[in-house]
Protein backbone atom coordinates (compact mmCIF):
# COMPACT_ATOMS: atom_id res chain seq x y z
CA MET A 1 6.17 -28.63 -52.86
CA LYS A 2 8.30 -30.25 -50.14
CA ASN A 3 11.32 -28.14 -50.99
CA ILE A 4 9.26 -24.95 -50.65
CA LEU A 5 7.33 -25.96 -47.57
CA PHE A 6 10.31 -27.13 -45.50
CA PRO A 7 12.05 -23.72 -45.36
CA VAL A 8 8.73 -22.08 -44.50
CA LEU A 9 8.09 -24.51 -41.65
CA PHE A 10 11.69 -24.17 -40.49
CA LEU A 11 11.49 -20.38 -40.43
CA SER A 12 8.12 -20.50 -38.64
CA ALA A 13 9.61 -22.73 -35.96
CA LEU A 14 12.66 -20.48 -35.74
CA PHE A 15 10.52 -17.36 -35.27
CA ALA A 16 8.39 -19.17 -32.70
CA CYS A 17 11.52 -20.08 -30.73
CA HIS A 18 12.76 -16.49 -31.04
CA ASP A 19 9.41 -15.13 -29.82
CA LYS A 20 9.40 -17.58 -26.91
CA ALA A 21 12.95 -16.64 -25.97
CA GLN A 22 12.10 -12.94 -26.19
CA GLU A 23 8.96 -13.48 -24.10
CA ASP A 24 11.03 -15.32 -21.49
CA ARG A 25 13.54 -12.45 -21.38
CA PHE A 26 10.74 -9.90 -20.93
CA GLN A 27 9.19 -12.01 -18.16
CA LYS A 28 12.51 -12.39 -16.39
CA ALA A 29 13.20 -8.67 -16.70
CA ALA A 30 9.76 -7.87 -15.26
CA GLU A 31 10.29 -10.25 -12.34
CA THR A 32 13.73 -8.78 -11.68
CA GLN A 33 12.33 -5.24 -11.70
CA GLU A 34 9.53 -6.23 -9.33
CA GLN A 35 12.00 -7.82 -6.92
CA GLU A 36 14.24 -4.75 -7.07
CA LEU A 37 11.26 -2.53 -6.24
CA LYS A 38 10.44 -4.69 -3.21
CA GLU A 39 14.05 -4.66 -2.00
CA GLU A 40 14.27 -0.91 -2.54
CA ALA A 41 11.10 -0.41 -0.52
CA LYS A 42 12.49 -2.49 2.34
CA ARG A 43 15.84 -0.66 2.36
CA ASP A 44 14.07 2.65 2.07
CA PHE A 45 11.94 2.65 5.18
CA LEU A 46 14.03 0.44 7.40
CA ALA A 47 17.14 2.55 6.94
CA ASP A 48 16.51 4.91 9.86
CA ALA A 49 13.92 2.85 11.71
CA GLU A 50 14.14 0.72 14.79
CA GLU A 51 14.07 -2.88 13.60
CA PRO A 52 11.00 -4.79 14.87
CA GLU A 53 12.16 -7.41 17.35
CA SER A 54 8.92 -8.71 18.81
CA SER A 55 8.18 -12.43 18.59
CA THR A 56 4.50 -12.44 19.59
CA PRO A 57 1.50 -10.41 18.34
CA SER A 58 1.03 -8.76 21.75
CA LEU A 59 4.66 -7.69 22.01
CA SER A 60 4.57 -6.28 18.48
CA ILE A 61 1.41 -4.31 19.18
CA LYS A 62 2.86 -2.99 22.44
CA GLU A 63 6.06 -1.85 20.74
CA PHE A 64 4.20 -0.35 17.79
CA ARG A 65 1.91 1.59 20.14
CA ARG A 66 4.93 2.91 22.04
CA LEU A 67 6.63 4.16 18.88
CA TYR A 68 3.39 5.59 17.50
CA LEU A 69 2.50 7.47 20.67
CA GLU A 70 6.08 8.79 20.93
CA ASN A 71 5.70 10.19 17.40
CA LYS A 72 8.48 7.96 16.07
CA TRP A 73 6.74 7.57 12.73
CA ASP A 74 9.64 6.01 10.78
CA SER A 75 10.14 3.27 13.33
CA ALA A 76 6.39 2.68 13.66
CA ALA A 77 6.19 2.32 9.86
CA ALA A 78 8.73 -0.51 10.05
CA TYR A 79 5.96 -2.64 11.57
CA ALA A 80 4.14 -2.72 8.21
CA ASP A 81 3.96 -6.20 6.71
CA SER A 82 5.13 -6.99 3.17
CA THR A 83 1.60 -6.76 1.74
CA SER A 84 1.30 -3.21 3.05
CA VAL A 85 4.75 -2.25 1.74
CA ASN A 86 3.95 -3.65 -1.70
CA PHE A 87 0.58 -1.87 -1.78
CA PHE A 88 2.03 1.56 -1.03
CA THR A 89 5.01 1.03 -3.33
CA GLN A 90 2.57 0.37 -6.17
CA THR A 91 0.43 3.34 -5.12
CA ILE A 92 3.40 5.70 -5.37
CA LYS A 93 4.04 4.41 -8.88
CA LEU A 94 0.42 5.13 -9.79
CA ALA A 95 0.65 8.63 -8.29
CA LYS A 96 3.64 9.33 -10.52
CA THR A 97 2.34 7.97 -13.81
CA ALA A 98 -1.35 7.01 -13.89
CA ASP A 99 -3.85 9.02 -15.91
CA SER A 100 -7.55 9.03 -15.04
CA LEU A 101 -8.36 6.09 -17.33
CA THR A 102 -5.61 3.90 -15.85
CA LEU A 103 -6.57 4.90 -12.33
CA SER A 104 -10.25 4.14 -12.89
CA LYS A 105 -9.33 0.47 -13.40
CA GLU A 106 -7.58 0.19 -10.04
CA SER A 107 -9.11 -0.83 -6.71
CA LEU A 108 -10.87 1.83 -4.66
CA ALA A 109 -8.06 1.71 -2.08
CA HIS A 110 -5.43 2.34 -4.76
CA ARG A 111 -7.49 5.19 -6.18
CA PHE A 112 -8.01 6.73 -2.74
CA TYR A 113 -4.35 6.69 -1.73
CA THR A 114 -3.15 7.78 -5.16
CA VAL A 115 -5.43 10.80 -4.93
CA TYR A 116 -4.25 11.38 -1.36
CA ILE A 117 -0.61 11.46 -2.46
CA ARG A 118 -1.39 13.94 -5.24
CA HIS A 119 -3.39 16.08 -2.87
CA ARG A 120 -0.72 16.26 -0.16
CA PHE A 121 2.64 16.24 -1.96
CA PRO A 122 3.92 18.74 -4.55
CA ALA A 123 4.90 17.17 -7.88
CA PRO A 124 8.69 17.35 -7.24
CA GLU A 125 8.23 15.51 -3.93
CA ILE A 126 6.08 12.82 -5.54
CA LYS A 127 8.88 12.07 -7.99
CA LYS A 128 11.24 11.20 -5.13
CA LEU A 129 8.64 9.91 -2.66
CA THR A 130 9.60 6.64 -0.99
CA THR A 131 7.44 3.96 0.59
CA GLY A 132 8.89 4.62 4.04
CA ARG A 133 8.28 8.35 3.81
CA LEU A 134 4.69 7.77 2.71
CA LEU A 135 3.93 5.23 5.43
CA ALA A 136 5.40 7.47 8.12
CA TYR A 137 3.42 10.45 6.78
CA ILE A 138 0.17 8.47 6.73
CA LEU A 139 0.72 7.32 10.32
CA GLU A 140 1.65 10.81 11.45
CA ASN A 141 -1.51 12.28 9.94
CA GLY A 142 -3.87 9.62 11.25
CA VAL A 143 -5.11 8.46 7.85
CA ILE A 144 -5.10 4.76 8.77
CA ILE A 145 -4.72 4.76 12.57
CA ASN A 146 -5.51 7.64 14.89
CA LYS A 147 -4.81 8.57 18.48
CA SER A 148 -7.55 6.23 19.71
CA LEU A 149 -4.76 3.66 19.65
CA GLU A 150 -3.65 5.21 22.95
CA GLU A 151 -6.73 3.75 24.63
CA ALA A 152 -6.30 0.26 23.17
CA GLY A 153 -4.77 -2.64 25.04
CA ASP A 154 -1.87 -4.82 23.92
CA HIS A 155 -3.86 -8.04 23.70
CA PHE A 156 -6.56 -9.30 21.38
CA ASP A 157 -9.87 -9.12 23.20
CA HIS A 158 -11.69 -11.00 20.45
CA VAL A 159 -9.92 -13.14 17.84
CA VAL A 160 -11.77 -13.43 14.53
CA SER A 161 -9.31 -15.86 12.97
CA GLY A 162 -5.79 -17.02 13.63
CA ASP A 163 -3.10 -19.61 13.07
CA GLU A 164 0.68 -19.83 13.42
CA GLU A 165 1.30 -17.29 10.63
CA ARG A 166 -1.65 -14.85 10.81
CA VAL A 167 -4.04 -13.50 13.42
CA CYS A 168 -6.97 -11.11 13.12
CA GLY A 169 -9.01 -9.66 15.95
CA SER A 170 -9.96 -6.59 17.94
CA LEU A 171 -7.69 -5.23 20.64
CA GLU A 172 -8.81 -4.60 24.18
CA LYS A 173 -11.08 -1.53 24.46
CA THR A 174 -11.55 -1.29 20.68
CA ILE A 175 -13.97 -2.75 18.15
CA ASN A 176 -11.89 -2.35 15.00
CA VAL A 177 -10.32 -5.53 13.64
CA ILE A 178 -6.56 -5.56 13.10
CA CYS A 179 -4.63 -8.31 11.31
CA MET A 180 -1.00 -9.32 11.82
CA ASN A 181 1.24 -11.61 9.79
CA LYS A 182 4.33 -13.49 10.87
CA GLU A 183 7.24 -12.77 8.53
CA ASN A 184 10.81 -13.89 9.21
CA GLU A 185 9.89 -14.75 12.80
CA ARG A 186 8.45 -11.27 13.44
CA TRP A 187 4.80 -10.28 13.81
CA LEU A 188 4.02 -7.32 11.57
CA ILE A 189 0.85 -5.29 11.09
CA SER A 190 -1.31 -5.52 7.98
CA PHE A 191 -2.26 -1.90 7.39
CA THR A 192 -4.23 -3.07 4.36
CA SER A 193 -6.54 -4.96 6.73
CA PHE A 194 -8.09 -1.58 7.62
CA PHE A 195 -9.04 -0.88 4.01
CA ASP A 196 -12.38 -2.72 3.92
CA ARG A 197 -13.80 -0.62 6.74
CA GLN A 198 -12.16 2.54 5.42
CA MET A 199 -13.37 2.11 1.84
CA GLN A 200 -16.88 1.16 2.97
CA SER A 201 -17.06 4.43 4.91
CA LEU A 202 -15.96 6.26 1.77
CA LYS A 203 -18.70 4.61 -0.29
CA ASP A 204 -21.31 5.29 2.39
CA MET A 205 -20.43 8.99 2.48
CA ALA A 206 -20.51 9.21 -1.33
CA LYS A 207 -23.94 7.62 -1.30
CA TYR A 208 -25.08 10.04 1.40
CA ARG A 209 -23.86 12.94 -0.75
CA GLU A 210 -25.59 11.35 -3.77
CA MET A 211 -22.50 11.41 -5.95
CA PRO A 212 -20.12 8.88 -7.56
CA VAL A 213 -17.37 7.81 -5.19
CA ASN A 214 -14.61 9.20 -7.46
CA ASP A 215 -16.31 12.62 -7.45
CA TYR A 216 -16.70 12.51 -3.68
CA MET A 217 -12.97 11.91 -3.17
CA LYS A 218 -12.07 15.59 -3.50
CA TYR A 219 -14.44 16.34 -0.61
CA ALA A 220 -12.98 13.45 1.36
CA MET A 221 -9.48 14.84 0.80
CA ALA A 222 -10.59 18.25 2.03
CA GLU A 223 -12.10 16.76 5.17
CA ILE A 224 -9.17 14.54 6.17
CA THR A 225 -6.60 17.28 5.47
CA ASN A 226 -8.44 20.09 7.31
CA TYR A 227 -9.31 21.65 3.96
CA ALA A 228 -5.73 22.10 2.86
CA GLU A 229 -5.28 23.15 -0.75
CA ALA A 230 -4.59 20.33 -3.21
CA GLN A 231 -1.01 20.30 -4.50
CA ASN A 232 -1.88 18.80 -7.91
CA PRO A 233 -4.82 17.86 -10.14
CA LEU A 234 -6.10 14.72 -8.45
CA TRP A 235 -6.88 12.60 -11.50
CA LYS A 236 -3.93 13.55 -13.72
CA ASN A 237 -0.32 12.46 -13.37
CA PRO A 238 1.76 15.40 -12.05
């Protein structure tokens, strides 16, 4: 019995080691790919943009407002923090590949912006769409921030929370809360901090229309795009 059992145990241990090594390789490959995506996103939208230089929240807001109101969308997009960049990088990936079942498992914000991409960009453009291009387009078309920013001040009128690395509050002459994060000694804007208010409005309108929020999205797309024709089926990968 011992002579038979030993080779079996040895082979089991060998296969276990092989599986562990293979799992480690897959994990490392996945981490490497994720890092490459993040680096690509950074290179992508900072290539032609003015590098953020501001060292305080107020200076960053002031510079962002200047770029935004001068229609310098690429440079304004460079004020997006890493969380925002990662969110929209992932959303582009979903727009390229996700079917309706996959998309239904994502957050409402991911679903909304995936549908927005498919509504606004023809399939060939989606395939080569970059994070920088998307962020600039969203800013240009007032999907996250609109021209009311022109009336806002450069300072936080009411701070909800804040520390040395993050601050959230409403700007002078506005009631909407904006969050900023300090990254590499620069204060950058968390565009994702607008999502709670934005997605709640979407749910409220769907409830008002007495329809599921996913069904209401096609009406929402029509309204925010001045009833432009959709470029692709919204819930199928192009």
